[in-house]
Amino acid sequence: MASVPRLPAAHAPPRTSIPAALPFLCPSSSPRVAPPPATGPRRLVAVAAARAMPWPHVLTVAGSDSGAGAGIQADIKACAALGVYCSSVVTAVTAQNTVGVQGVHAVPEEFVGEQLRSVLSDMSVDVVKTGMLPSAGVVKVLCDSLRKFPVKALVVDPVMVSTSGDTLSGPSTLATYRDELFSMADIVTPNVKEASKLLGDVSLHTISDMRNAAESIYKLGPKHVLVKGGDMPDSPDAIDVFFDGKEFIELHGLRIRTHNTHGTGCTLASCIAAELAKGAKMLQAVQVAKKFVESALYHSKDLVIGNGPQGPFDHLFNLKSPLYKMGSRQKFNPDDLFLYAVTDSGMNKKWGRSIKDAVRAAIEGGATIVQLREKDSETREFLEAAKACVEICKSSGVPLLINDRIDIALACNADGVHVGQSDMPAWEVRELLGPGKIIGVSCKTVAQAEQAWKDGADYIGCGGVFPTTTKANNPTLGFDGLRTVCSASKLPVVAIGGINAGNADSVMELGLPNLKGVAVVSALFDRECVMTETRNLRSILMNACARS
C-alpha cells in the first residue's frame, strides 16, 4: 500500500515520522498544532518512553587496523554512516598501513570473552558481525557467547588473508569456522580468495565457479551465502553471487578504477549487519550494502592517503560538500513515486506552454516526482529546457528524471532516467550515470521486474493499467496484471498507463504490496491548468490511501 510522501519543500508543513506499527495515516492539509509540553507524571512517562526507543545496534568482533581503513575502524564508520550504533570487541591489534600488515598481536582468548560478556549482557545487541578471528579458540569463545546471549542475526565475514596477501588466520581457524561458526550464521560473505580457502583451495575463475562455491559453503550451515567477485580482474563488472539455498542471484555493480579499496569486505559485511539491525530482509540488506560500497569507492577514487598500493576509502562521503554528491539528491525515496508527473511535448505545444512552465505548475500542484518525456523536441532545445527544469525541481526538493535520453540526463545533471524494455538495460545505464542516480524501468511481467532488480534499478513502472493513447502498441494489463507484478516485485512500483482523476483512486485502493503511486501524462498536461489538475489528483490519491 502506498504511503503519502511529503509535499515539495516550498509547500510542505512540518512532518513527524509515524511508527510502522500504527495504522496508515494521511497528513491533513493544514499544519498540526503541537500540544503543550508535558509536566509532572506525564513528563516522566514521556521521558521514559523516549529512553525506551530502540537504537539499532551492531556489535563488531574483529581486529583493529592502525591505518583505520579496515577492521573495527571500518565497521564503526560504516554503521555510523547508515545510522546504526556500533560497539566493538577487539580480537587482535595490527600494525598496518597502505603498504601492508607489519605485525599482528592477538588479544588473549579470555579477554575476548570478557569483552563479549561485557557488551552482550548489557547493551541489547541486535546483530553481531565478525571480522578477523585470529585463532580457533577465539571462534569457540564467540560461539559460546552467542549461545548464552542470542542475537537477531550473525553476519560472518571470514577474514583470513588481507588484500595485500598477508595471512591473518591459520588452518585450524578455518576448520572451526566450518565446524562451529557457520552453522550459527545468517550470512557468510567470503571473497573469491576466502571462498577458495574455505573449500580447500579450489579454483574460482568464473561466475559458474562462484555459484558452485556459494552452494558448497551453504551446505556448511549458514542460511545465506554471498560470494564476492570484486577480486576477479577479468570481469568488467563487480559481480557478487547471492545464494539462499534455493535461488542464485547475481548482483552487478560498477567496477570503480581506484587503488583505494582497503576495507571493502569489512564495510560490506558491516553494512549488511546495519541494515539487518534496522529490520531489513537479507536480500534487501545485501543490495543496500553493495550500493553503499560502490558509492563510497566512487566518491573516494581520487583521494590520496599513504604511499602504498592500497589506500582506504571515505565511508562518510555523504557528509562532504556537494562536490562529492552525484546530483542534487542523496538517496532515492520510494514515496516520491506517489504522484509521478510525466510531461509530453505535444501536449505542452497544444496548450502553448513551455516544458519549464509545465514542470513548475505540476510541482506547485503537488507532484512528487517529474519525468521529462519529450519525444519531439530537438536535442539543443530539450537540453536547455531540462537544465531549467533541474533548477526548478532542485529548489523544490522534487527529483527530476529524463525519459530514455541518458545523454540529456548527464548533460543537465538530472536525478536519473527512466527506460523501457527496448532501451538500454539498467546495469548499462548505471555504468554511464554512476552510483547515486535514480533508475526506473518499465515492466509488464514478473520476469521483467526481476531482471530490473538484478540490474540495479531503483523502481519499476508497471502498466498500462488502463488503455492509453500516449504510447502506441501498449497492451493493457488491468488490475490482475498489476497485482501479479506488484506481488512479485522486489522494487517499489508506480502504476502507469491511462490513469486519470476518474480511476486513480481505484488503483490505490487495491492496497498492493510495493505500489507507491501512479504516473500520469494526459490527465495533467493535456489540460488547460496543470496546477489545478495536479492538486485535484493529489487530493484524490490521498483520500484513496486513507480509505485503504
mmCIF file of C-alpha atoms in Angstrom, residues 198-404:
data_model
loop_
_atom_site.group_PDB
_atom_site.id
_atom_site.type_symbol
_atom_site.label_atom_id
_atom_site.label_comp_id
_atom_site.label_asym_id
_atom_site.label_seq_id
_atom_site.Cartn_x
_atom_site.Cartn_y
_atom_site.Cartn_z
ATOM 1 C CA LEU A 198 37.300 -22.460 2.845
ATOM 2 C CA LEU A 199 36.790 -25.155 0.214
ATOM 3 C CA GLY A 200 40.348 -26.491 0.171
ATOM 4 C CA ASP A 201 41.963 -24.129 -2.348
ATOM 5 C CA VAL A 202 39.569 -24.865 -5.200
ATOM 6 C CA SER A 203 39.987 -22.774 -8.342
ATOM 7 C CA LEU A 204 37.456 -19.908 -8.762
ATOM 8 C CA HIS A 205 37.659 -18.010 -12.042
ATOM 9 C CA THR A 206 34.114 -17.750 -13.412
ATOM 10 C CA ILE A 207 30.593 -16.892 -12.287
ATOM 11 C CA SER A 208 29.791 -20.585 -12.521
ATOM 12 C CA ASP A 209 32.686 -21.296 -10.129
ATOM 13 C CA MET A 210 31.302 -18.695 -7.717
ATOM 14 C CA ARG A 211 27.859 -20.311 -7.828
ATOM 15 C CA ASN A 212 29.336 -23.706 -7.058
ATOM 16 C CA ALA A 213 31.349 -22.226 -4.190
ATOM 17 C CA ALA A 214 28.272 -20.488 -2.763
ATOM 18 C CA GLU A 215 26.333 -23.746 -2.854
ATOM 19 C CA SER A 216 29.182 -25.696 -1.220
ATOM 20 C CA ILE A 217 29.576 -23.123 1.575
ATOM 21 C CA TYR A 218 25.806 -23.100 2.093
ATOM 22 C CA LYS A 219 25.993 -26.823 2.827
ATOM 23 C CA LEU A 220 28.291 -25.986 5.768
ATOM 24 C CA GLY A 221 25.339 -24.464 7.615
ATOM 25 C CA PRO A 222 24.754 -20.725 7.048
ATOM 26 C CA LYS A 223 21.280 -19.523 5.992
ATOM 27 C CA HIS A 224 22.669 -17.357 3.172
ATOM 28 C CA VAL A 225 25.973 -17.018 1.299
ATOM 29 C CA LEU A 226 27.383 -14.051 -0.617
ATOM 30 C CA VAL A 227 30.489 -14.833 -2.680
ATOM 31 C CA LYS A 228 32.090 -11.518 -3.661
ATOM 32 C CA GLY A 229 33.701 -11.200 -7.075
ATOM 33 C CA GLY A 230 35.404 -7.848 -6.735
ATOM 34 C CA ASP A 231 38.825 -9.518 -6.870
ATOM 35 C CA MET A 232 38.161 -11.179 -10.232
ATOM 36 C CA PRO A 233 40.259 -8.951 -12.525
ATOM 37 C CA ASP A 234 38.919 -10.312 -15.812
ATOM 38 C CA SER A 235 35.311 -9.325 -15.075
ATOM 39 C CA PRO A 236 34.246 -5.900 -16.414
ATOM 40 C CA ASP A 237 31.671 -5.600 -13.601
ATOM 41 C CA ALA A 238 31.858 -6.175 -9.864
ATOM 42 C CA ILE A 239 29.639 -9.263 -9.684
ATOM 43 C CA ASP A 240 28.640 -10.953 -6.435
ATOM 44 C CA VAL A 241 26.672 -14.199 -6.180
ATOM 45 C CA PHE A 242 23.964 -14.474 -3.513
ATOM 46 C CA PHE A 243 22.516 -17.874 -2.583
ATOM 47 C CA ASP A 244 19.704 -18.621 -0.141
ATOM 48 C CA GLY A 245 19.581 -22.377 -0.623
ATOM 49 C CA LYS A 246 17.019 -22.154 -3.418
ATOM 50 C CA GLU A 247 17.949 -19.368 -5.814
ATOM 51 C CA PHE A 248 21.174 -17.881 -7.154
ATOM 52 C CA ILE A 249 21.084 -14.133 -7.716
ATOM 53 C CA GLU A 250 23.858 -12.247 -9.486
ATOM 54 C CA LEU A 251 24.342 -8.710 -8.189
ATOM 55 C CA HIS A 252 26.034 -6.488 -10.734
ATOM 56 C CA GLY A 253 27.837 -3.289 -9.788
ATOM 57 C CA LEU A 254 30.264 -0.809 -11.245
ATOM 58 C CA ARG A 255 33.938 -1.738 -11.189
ATOM 59 C CA ILE A 256 35.442 1.500 -9.879
ATOM 60 C CA ARG A 257 39.001 2.045 -11.094
ATOM 61 C CA THR A 258 40.843 3.084 -7.942
ATOM 62 C CA HIS A 259 43.551 1.829 -5.596
ATOM 63 C CA ASN A 260 41.521 2.989 -2.573
ATOM 64 C CA THR A 261 39.898 -0.379 -1.882
ATOM 65 C CA HIS A 262 41.228 -1.262 1.569
ATOM 66 C CA GLY A 263 38.359 -2.332 3.834
ATOM 67 C CA THR A 264 35.699 -3.045 1.215
ATOM 68 C CA GLY A 265 34.933 -6.506 2.606
ATOM 69 C CA CYS A 266 34.678 -5.297 6.205
ATOM 70 C CA THR A 267 32.488 -2.423 5.116
ATOM 71 C CA LEU A 268 30.135 -4.570 3.040
ATOM 72 C CA ALA A 269 29.561 -7.027 5.888
ATOM 73 C CA SER A 270 29.047 -4.188 8.370
ATOM 74 C CA CYS A 271 26.511 -2.511 6.093
ATOM 75 C CA ILE A 272 24.601 -5.791 5.792
ATOM 76 C CA ALA A 273 24.619 -6.066 9.587
ATOM 77 C CA ALA A 274 23.464 -2.460 9.955
ATOM 78 C CA GLU A 275 20.532 -2.940 7.593
ATOM 79 C CA LEU A 276 19.533 -6.176 9.329
ATOM 80 C CA ALA A 277 19.617 -4.333 12.662
ATOM 81 C CA LYS A 278 17.199 -1.799 11.180
ATOM 82 C CA GLY A 279 14.808 -4.589 10.202
ATOM 83 C CA ALA A 280 15.633 -5.176 6.534
ATOM 84 C CA LYS A 281 15.288 -8.565 4.888
ATOM 85 C CA MET A 282 18.532 -10.267 3.923
ATOM 86 C CA LEU A 283 18.358 -9.672 0.170
ATOM 87 C CA GLN A 284 17.486 -6.009 0.680
ATOM 88 C CA ALA A 285 20.320 -5.607 3.195
ATOM 89 C CA VAL A 286 22.839 -7.079 0.761
ATOM 90 C CA GLN A 287 21.688 -4.803 -2.058
ATOM 91 C CA VAL A 288 21.894 -1.668 0.119
ATOM 92 C CA ALA A 289 25.357 -2.686 1.318
ATOM 93 C CA LYS A 290 26.631 -3.241 -2.218
ATOM 94 C CA LYS A 291 25.352 0.154 -3.356
ATOM 95 C CA PHE A 292 26.939 1.858 -0.330
ATOM 96 C CA VAL A 293 30.364 0.356 -1.027
ATOM 97 C CA GLU A 294 30.074 1.225 -4.712
ATOM 98 C CA SER A 295 29.212 4.843 -3.915
ATOM 99 C CA ALA A 296 31.985 5.143 -1.309
ATOM 100 C CA LEU A 297 34.560 3.815 -3.783
ATOM 101 C CA TYR A 298 33.340 6.154 -6.490
ATOM 102 C CA HIS A 299 33.488 9.261 -4.318
ATOM 103 C CA SER A 300 36.893 8.303 -2.896
ATOM 104 C CA LYS A 301 38.597 7.103 -6.057
ATOM 105 C CA ASP A 302 40.929 10.096 -6.358
ATOM 106 C CA LEU A 303 41.798 10.571 -2.677
ATOM 107 C CA VAL A 304 45.440 10.142 -1.646
ATOM 108 C CA ILE A 305 46.395 8.728 1.770
ATOM 109 C CA GLY A 306 49.686 6.898 2.216
ATOM 110 C CA ASN A 307 52.314 5.713 -0.241
ATOM 111 C CA GLY A 308 51.333 2.057 -0.677
ATOM 112 C CA PRO A 309 49.374 0.254 -3.396
ATOM 113 C CA GLN A 310 46.096 0.075 -1.491
ATOM 114 C CA GLY A 311 44.612 3.077 0.257
ATOM 115 C CA PRO A 312 41.459 3.452 2.392
ATOM 116 C CA PHE A 313 38.214 4.962 1.140
ATOM 117 C CA ASP A 314 35.857 7.521 2.654
ATOM 118 C CA HIS A 315 32.862 5.991 4.461
ATOM 119 C CA LEU A 316 31.411 9.389 5.310
ATOM 120 C CA PHE A 317 31.289 10.806 1.780
ATOM 121 C CA ASN A 318 27.669 11.918 2.273
ATOM 122 C CA LEU A 319 28.808 14.433 4.901
ATOM 123 C CA LYS A 320 31.100 16.210 2.485
ATOM 124 C CA SER A 321 30.410 19.152 0.203
ATOM 125 C CA PRO A 322 28.146 18.803 -2.873
ATOM 126 C CA LEU A 323 31.318 18.111 -4.856
ATOM 127 C CA TYR A 324 31.116 14.555 -3.544
ATOM 128 C CA LYS A 325 27.437 14.017 -4.392
ATOM 129 C CA MET A 326 26.052 12.519 -7.557
ATOM 130 C CA GLY A 327 23.438 15.154 -8.324
ATOM 131 C CA SER A 328 21.064 17.202 -6.231
ATOM 132 C CA ARG A 329 19.670 14.350 -4.127
ATOM 133 C CA GLN A 330 21.495 11.911 -1.871
ATOM 134 C CA LYS A 331 19.094 8.987 -1.759
ATOM 135 C CA PHE A 332 16.059 7.709 -3.618
ATOM 136 C CA ASN A 333 12.872 7.761 -1.560
ATOM 137 C CA PRO A 334 10.174 5.359 -2.863
ATOM 138 C CA ASP A 335 7.496 7.712 -1.506
ATOM 139 C CA ASP A 336 8.497 10.147 -4.258
ATOM 140 C CA LEU A 337 6.604 7.903 -6.686
ATOM 141 C CA PHE A 338 3.266 8.907 -5.138
ATOM 142 C CA LEU A 339 2.259 11.430 -7.816
ATOM 143 C CA TYR A 340 4.556 10.924 -10.774
ATOM 144 C CA ALA A 341 4.083 13.640 -13.409
ATOM 145 C CA VAL A 342 5.276 12.774 -16.948
ATOM 146 C CA THR A 343 5.478 15.736 -19.341
ATOM 147 C CA ASP A 344 4.646 15.474 -23.052
ATOM 148 C CA SER A 345 5.995 17.843 -25.704
ATOM 149 C CA GLY A 346 2.946 17.565 -27.951
ATOM 150 C CA MET A 347 0.517 18.399 -25.166
ATOM 151 C CA ASN A 348 2.621 21.335 -23.980
ATOM 152 C CA LYS A 349 2.678 22.791 -27.503
ATOM 153 C CA LYS A 350 -1.063 22.237 -27.860
ATOM 154 C CA TRP A 351 -1.718 24.404 -24.820
ATOM 155 C CA GLY A 352 1.001 26.929 -25.667
ATOM 156 C CA ARG A 353 3.180 26.298 -22.620
ATOM 157 C CA SER A 354 6.891 25.603 -22.273
ATOM 158 C CA ILE A 355 8.330 22.491 -20.628
ATOM 159 C CA LYS A 356 9.611 24.742 -17.853
ATOM 160 C CA ASP A 357 6.152 26.217 -17.188
ATOM 161 C CA ALA A 358 4.556 22.765 -17.246
ATOM 162 C CA VAL A 359 7.012 21.396 -14.681
ATOM 163 C CA ARG A 360 6.660 24.393 -12.397
ATOM 164 C CA ALA A 361 2.868 24.101 -12.465
ATOM 165 C CA ALA A 362 2.937 20.372 -11.713
ATOM 166 C CA ILE A 363 5.216 20.926 -8.709
ATOM 167 C CA GLU A 364 3.057 23.756 -7.426
ATOM 168 C CA GLY A 365 0.085 21.395 -7.634
ATOM 169 C CA GLY A 366 1.866 18.748 -5.533
ATOM 170 C CA ALA A 367 3.683 16.411 -7.932
ATOM 171 C CA THR A 368 6.272 14.397 -6.015
ATOM 172 C CA ILE A 369 8.491 13.403 -8.950
ATOM 173 C CA VAL A 370 8.759 14.675 -12.532
ATOM 174 C CA GLN A 371 9.818 12.905 -15.715
ATOM 175 C CA LEU A 372 10.616 14.798 -18.910
ATOM 176 C CA ARG A 373 9.264 12.692 -21.770
ATOM 177 C CA GLU A 374 9.920 14.877 -24.774
ATOM 178 C CA LYS A 375 9.941 12.734 -27.917
ATOM 179 C CA ASP A 376 9.576 15.545 -30.454
ATOM 180 C CA SER A 377 11.927 18.211 -29.094
ATOM 181 C CA GLU A 378 15.256 18.973 -30.743
ATOM 182 C CA THR A 379 18.268 17.971 -28.637
ATOM 183 C CA ARG A 380 19.572 21.500 -28.054
ATOM 184 C CA GLU A 381 16.108 22.804 -27.189
ATOM 185 C CA PHE A 382 15.441 19.832 -24.900
ATOM 186 C CA LEU A 383 18.763 20.225 -23.090
ATOM 187 C CA GLU A 384 18.202 23.911 -22.356
ATOM 188 C CA ALA A 385 14.695 23.170 -21.068
ATOM 189 C CA ALA A 386 15.986 20.257 -18.974
ATOM 190 C CA LYS A 387 18.628 22.450 -17.336
ATOM 191 C CA ALA A 388 15.963 24.971 -16.375
ATOM 192 C CA CYS A 389 13.720 22.196 -15.011
ATOM 193 C CA VAL A 390 16.589 20.790 -12.933
ATOM 194 C CA GLU A 391 16.894 24.119 -11.131
ATOM 195 C CA ILE A 392 13.133 24.314 -10.529
ATOM 196 C CA CYS A 393 12.983 20.781 -9.156
ATOM 197 C CA LYS A 394 16.114 21.188 -7.053
ATOM 198 C CA SER A 395 14.735 24.295 -5.340
ATOM 199 C CA SER A 396 11.510 22.417 -4.533
ATOM 200 C CA GLY A 397 13.125 19.151 -3.411
ATOM 201 C CA VAL A 398 11.448 17.175 -6.208
ATOM 202 C CA PRO A 399 13.506 14.656 -8.225
ATOM 203 C CA LEU A 400 13.691 15.119 -11.984
ATOM 204 C CA LEU A 401 14.152 12.153 -14.340
ATOM 205 C CA ILE A 402 14.683 12.065 -18.088
ATOM 206 C CA ASN A 403 12.872 9.507 -20.240
ATOM 207 C CA ASP A 404 15.301 7.403 -22.317
#
